Structure formats: C-alpha cells, structure tokens
Short mmCIF file of C-alpha atoms in Angstrom, two decimals:
data_model
loop_
_atom_site.label_atom_id
_atom_site.label_comp_id
_atom_site.label_asym_id
_atom_site.label_seq_id
_atom_site.Cartn_x
_atom_site.Cartn_y
_atom_site.Cartn_z
CA ASN G 1 -36.32 -16.41 25.78
CA PRO G 2 -38.89 -18.15 23.46
CA ASN G 3 -36.86 -16.78 20.50
CA ASP G 4 -33.61 -18.27 21.80
CA LYS G 5 -31.53 -19.29 18.63
CA ARG G 6 -28.77 -21.23 20.18
CA ASP G 7 -28.84 -25.00 19.50
CA ARG G 8 -28.42 -26.26 23.08
CA THR G 9 -28.58 -29.90 22.03
CA THR G 10 -25.13 -30.37 20.47
CA ALA G 11 -22.28 -32.10 22.17
CA VAL G 12 -20.09 -28.99 21.88
CA TYR G 13 -22.64 -26.89 24.02
CA ARG G 14 -23.43 -29.58 26.38
CA GLU G 15 -19.59 -29.99 26.87
CA TRP G 16 -19.32 -26.04 27.48
CA LEU G 17 -22.26 -26.11 29.80
CA ALA G 18 -20.68 -28.92 31.92
CA VAL G 19 -17.45 -26.84 32.20
CA LEU G 20 -19.29 -23.67 33.16
CA THR G 21 -21.43 -25.58 35.69
CA CYS G 22 -18.33 -26.74 37.48
CA ASP G 23 -16.94 -23.20 37.56
CA VAL G 24 -20.14 -21.84 38.81
CA LYS G 25 -20.15 -24.42 41.67
CA LYS G 26 -16.88 -23.03 42.76
CA ARG G 27 -17.16 -19.26 42.11
CA GLY G 28 -20.75 -18.57 41.37
CA ILE G 29 -22.17 -16.15 38.75
CA ARG G 30 -19.95 -13.16 38.42
CA ASN G 31 -21.51 -11.54 35.42
CA PRO G 32 -25.16 -10.54 35.87
CA ILE G 33 -27.67 -12.27 33.59
CA GLN G 34 -29.42 -9.67 31.39
CA ALA G 35 -33.25 -9.52 31.43
CA ILE G 36 -36.19 -7.52 30.50
CA ARG G 37 -39.67 -7.53 32.25
CA ASP G 38 -42.83 -9.07 30.67
CA GLY G 39 -45.47 -8.61 33.27
CA ASP G 40 -44.41 -10.53 36.47
CA THR G 41 -41.87 -12.58 34.43
CA LEU G 42 -38.33 -11.80 33.59
CA ILE G 43 -37.21 -12.97 30.12
CA VAL G 44 -33.46 -13.64 29.67
CA VAL G 45 -32.03 -11.45 26.92
CA ALA G 46 -28.37 -12.60 27.38
CA GLY G 47 -27.07 -15.25 29.83
CA GLU G 48 -29.24 -18.37 29.42
CA THR G 49 -26.16 -20.63 29.48
CA ARG G 50 -25.24 -18.99 32.86
CA LEU G 51 -28.61 -19.56 34.15
CA GLN G 52 -28.63 -23.20 33.17
CA ALA G 53 -25.19 -23.64 34.77
CA ALA G 54 -26.53 -22.00 37.93
CA LEU G 55 -29.47 -24.31 38.13
CA GLY G 56 -27.18 -27.32 37.45
CA ALA G 57 -25.02 -26.05 40.36
CA GLY G 58 -27.84 -25.79 42.66
CA LEU G 59 -27.71 -22.02 43.29
CA GLU G 60 -30.75 -20.55 44.73
CA LYS G 61 -29.90 -16.92 43.60
CA VAL G 62 -28.24 -15.34 40.65
CA PRO G 63 -27.40 -11.77 39.91
CA VAL G 64 -29.64 -10.24 37.23
CA ASN G 65 -29.47 -6.87 35.59
CA ILE G 66 -33.04 -5.91 34.52
CA LEU G 67 -32.74 -3.52 31.65
CA ASP G 68 -34.84 -0.29 32.27
CA ARG G 69 -36.96 -0.10 29.13
CA PRO G 70 -38.64 -2.60 26.72
CA LEU G 71 -36.50 -3.79 23.84
CA THR G 72 -37.62 -4.24 20.25
CA THR G 73 -37.21 -7.78 18.69
CA GLY G 74 -34.16 -6.48 16.71
CA GLU G 75 -32.54 -5.14 19.92
CA VAL G 76 -33.06 -8.39 21.68
CA LEU G 77 -31.50 -10.31 18.90
CA LEU G 78 -28.50 -8.06 18.66
CA GLU G 79 -27.99 -8.17 22.36
CA ALA G 80 -28.10 -11.84 22.40
CA LEU G 81 -25.59 -12.14 19.48
CA LEU G 82 -23.11 -9.62 21.03
CA GLU G 83 -23.31 -11.28 24.47
CA ASN G 84 -22.43 -14.74 22.99
CA GLU G 85 -19.76 -13.53 20.55
CA MET G 86 -17.90 -12.19 23.64
CA ARG G 87 -17.95 -15.59 25.31
CA ARG G 88 -18.78 -18.68 23.44
CA GLY G 89 -19.38 -18.12 19.78
CA TRP G 90 -22.17 -19.33 17.55
CA SER G 91 -21.72 -21.92 14.85
CA ASP G 92 -21.53 -20.28 11.35
CA LEU G 93 -25.20 -21.44 10.61
CA GLU G 94 -26.53 -20.17 13.98
CA ARG G 95 -24.77 -16.85 13.31
CA ALA G 96 -26.11 -16.64 9.78
CA GLU G 97 -29.64 -17.26 10.84
CA LEU G 98 -29.31 -14.66 13.58
CA TYR G 99 -27.79 -12.22 11.18
CA ALA G 100 -30.84 -12.61 8.81
CA GLU G 101 -33.34 -12.13 11.64
CA ILE G 102 -31.61 -9.02 13.01
CA MET G 103 -31.57 -7.49 9.59
CA ALA G 104 -35.18 -8.21 9.06
CA ALA G 105 -36.25 -6.92 12.51
CA ASN G 106 -34.21 -3.72 12.17
CA ASP G 107 -34.65 -3.38 8.47
CA TRP G 108 -30.77 -3.29 8.01
CA THR G 109 -28.77 -3.92 5.07
CA GLN G 110 -25.58 -6.09 5.54
CA CYS G 111 -23.56 -3.03 5.69
CA GLU G 112 -25.54 -1.61 8.49
CA LEU G 113 -25.36 -4.92 10.50
CA ALA G 114 -21.59 -5.02 9.92
CA HIS G 115 -21.41 -1.53 11.45
CA HIS G 116 -23.25 -2.34 14.56
CA LEU G 117 -21.29 -5.34 15.02
CA ASN G 118 -17.98 -3.65 14.37
CA ARG G 119 -17.11 -6.12 11.53
CA LYS G 120 -16.12 -5.71 7.92
CA ARG G 121 -18.95 -6.05 5.55
CA GLY G 122 -17.13 -8.85 3.79
CA GLN G 123 -17.18 -10.99 6.99
CA VAL G 124 -20.97 -10.67 7.19
CA SER G 125 -21.33 -11.58 3.52
CA LYS G 126 -19.23 -14.71 3.94
CA VAL G 127 -21.35 -15.92 6.84
CA MET G 128 -24.51 -15.13 4.94
CA ALA G 129 -23.36 -16.88 1.81
CA VAL G 130 -22.75 -20.13 3.72
CA SER G 131 -26.25 -20.05 5.05
CA THR G 132 -28.30 -18.96 1.96
CA LYS G 133 -26.42 -20.72 -0.80
CA LEU G 134 -25.27 -24.19 0.36
CA PRO G 135 -27.78 -27.08 0.29
CA ASP G 136 -29.10 -28.45 3.55
CA ASP G 137 -26.99 -31.65 3.30
CA LEU G 138 -23.84 -29.64 3.18
CA LYS G 139 -24.92 -27.28 5.78
CA ALA G 140 -25.17 -30.36 8.09
CA VAL G 141 -21.60 -31.14 7.91
CA ILE G 142 -20.12 -27.72 8.47
CA GLY G 143 -17.93 -27.84 11.44
CA LYS G 144 -14.43 -28.78 12.71
CA GLY G 145 -12.76 -32.06 12.81
CA PRO G 146 -12.83 -35.37 10.75
CA GLY G 147 -15.95 -35.68 8.32
CA LYS G 148 -16.69 -31.94 8.64
CA ILE G 149 -16.33 -29.12 6.18
CA GLY G 150 -14.61 -26.00 7.77
CA PRO G 151 -16.02 -22.47 7.57
CA ARG G 152 -13.42 -21.41 5.09
CA ALA G 153 -14.06 -24.22 2.77
CA ALA G 154 -17.86 -23.89 3.22
CA TYR G 155 -17.60 -20.29 2.06
CA GLN G 156 -15.54 -21.45 -1.00
CA LEU G 157 -18.10 -23.95 -1.92
CA SER G 158 -20.95 -21.32 -1.54
CA ARG G 159 -19.34 -19.46 -4.45
CA LEU G 160 -20.08 -22.15 -6.92
CA PRO G 161 -23.04 -21.57 -9.29
CA ASP G 162 -24.91 -25.01 -8.68
CA HIS G 163 -25.51 -27.47 -5.87
CA ALA G 164 -24.17 -30.40 -8.09
CA ALA G 165 -20.72 -28.78 -8.24
CA MET G 166 -20.75 -27.95 -4.59
CA ARG G 167 -21.59 -31.56 -3.76
CA GLU G 168 -18.99 -32.76 -6.14
CA LEU G 169 -16.10 -30.88 -4.55
CA ALA G 170 -17.43 -31.33 -1.00
CA GLY G 171 -17.12 -35.00 -1.52
CA LYS G 172 -13.49 -34.87 -2.68
CA LEU G 173 -12.75 -32.67 0.30
CA LEU G 174 -14.39 -35.06 2.81
CA GLU G 175 -12.61 -38.01 1.09
CA GLY G 176 -9.32 -36.31 1.54
CA LEU G 177 -8.80 -35.84 -2.25
CA LEU G 178 -8.63 -32.02 -1.85
CA THR G 179 -7.23 -29.86 0.80
CA THR G 180 -8.84 -26.46 1.51
CA ASP G 181 -6.11 -24.66 -0.27
CA LEU G 182 -6.54 -26.88 -3.34
CA LEU G 183 -10.22 -26.49 -3.18
CA GLU G 184 -9.74 -22.72 -3.49
CA VAL G 185 -7.45 -23.18 -6.62
CA GLU G 186 -10.03 -25.46 -8.23
CA ILE G 187 -13.05 -23.27 -7.54
CA ALA G 188 -10.95 -20.17 -8.97
CA LYS G 189 -10.34 -22.25 -12.12
CA ARG G 190 -14.06 -23.20 -12.51
CA MET G 191 -14.97 -19.49 -12.03
CA GLY G 192 -12.39 -18.54 -14.67
CA LYS G 193 -10.23 -16.76 -12.34
CA GLY G 194 -7.41 -19.27 -12.31
CA ASN G 195 -5.62 -18.61 -15.67
CA LYS G 196 -5.13 -14.86 -15.62
CA LYS G 197 -2.15 -13.60 -17.68
CA PRO G 198 0.52 -11.89 -15.64
CA LYS G 199 0.80 -8.09 -16.27
CA ALA G 200 3.70 -6.83 -18.30
CA VAL G 201 6.10 -4.68 -16.32
CA LYS G 202 8.51 -2.20 -17.63
CA GLY G 203 12.12 -2.72 -16.59
CA LYS G 204 14.76 -0.15 -16.25
#
C-alpha cells in the first residue's frame, strides 16, 4: 500500500517481524491478507506484515481475501487501523497520525471516529492531543523503557499551555526527579486544579 502508515524500520517492528516469520515457517499464513484490485495489481489493505513474513519464510503462495468493491481512502485507512489494533498495535504517534487522516478522509469529528472504533471519545482525544500539542523533540522520546516518556505522561505534558513548560517537566521526568504520578500532581497545580477547597458536608 503506497499510503502505508506503519513505521517498519523500528527495532520493535523488526523484532515482531522476526517472531512472526518464524511462526509462518512452521504454520504458514492462517489469516488471509486483505487486498483490493487496482487493474492487474493487488494492493494490500491489511496484512503487510504477514506478507513480509511470508516472503521472509520463503513461501510461494499466501491466502488473500480480495474485497469485492473499491474502497474509499477513508475506508482503506480505517481497515488498516482496525486490522493492526487487533494484532500488533500502533505507536501513539502512528495512531494519532492515522486518526487525523481517517477523520479528514471521511469528514468525521473525533466523536464519529470514536464511534466507528468502538472507543470512548476521551480515548481518541488523548491520542490526538499527544500528536498535535507536543513539540517534535518530545514526540521523539515517547515510548516505553529507560529514556522514554510513557503515553500517560505524554498526555499529561500535552495539557500544559506552552512548550517551555512541557520541556521543563519532561526533563525532570527523564532525569528521575519526577514520577508520572507526581507529574500529574504538578501539572494540576500549574493549571490551578491542585488547590481546591474541600466541600462542606452536613453531619447528622
């Protein structure tokens, strides 16, 4: 697919492809690749990783399910997203980029996208916030493990009003001076939500 959105160069993806290739050598491709026709060519809509694994395993034939009608750009993007979400998920940034393209292609709001994905609107909003509000240098360190900012922390940082504040707290988080829980508390304070007075309650 010329519009493939997966980053297939990362170490995580290569590791997953190697595992899948070993499995394919033993058991073959059991779930058909989804494709649409483009003249005499078949374009993979869902199953590019399975195709690459089959090639790596030396298979000469793979099962392919050819969809019986042309798909719009929005349908192709949605099909690819749903296929990968059921198997090997996207990174938050890959997912956010695809969310944006699906909404543009289908002229959907975040609420409509959430409906088609069977997700809560807030889940979609959090993913989009990380992609649209964080500066590029912070986006580059989103992930899991040492030296990375987890998705939960990345969303909290995206709530801050300016990039300087985001970089300041991200630096403390990466240096181990803040945990994600303490980051949330600090951001709540800065946004004026950390010093609410407790409500009075009537006692019997």
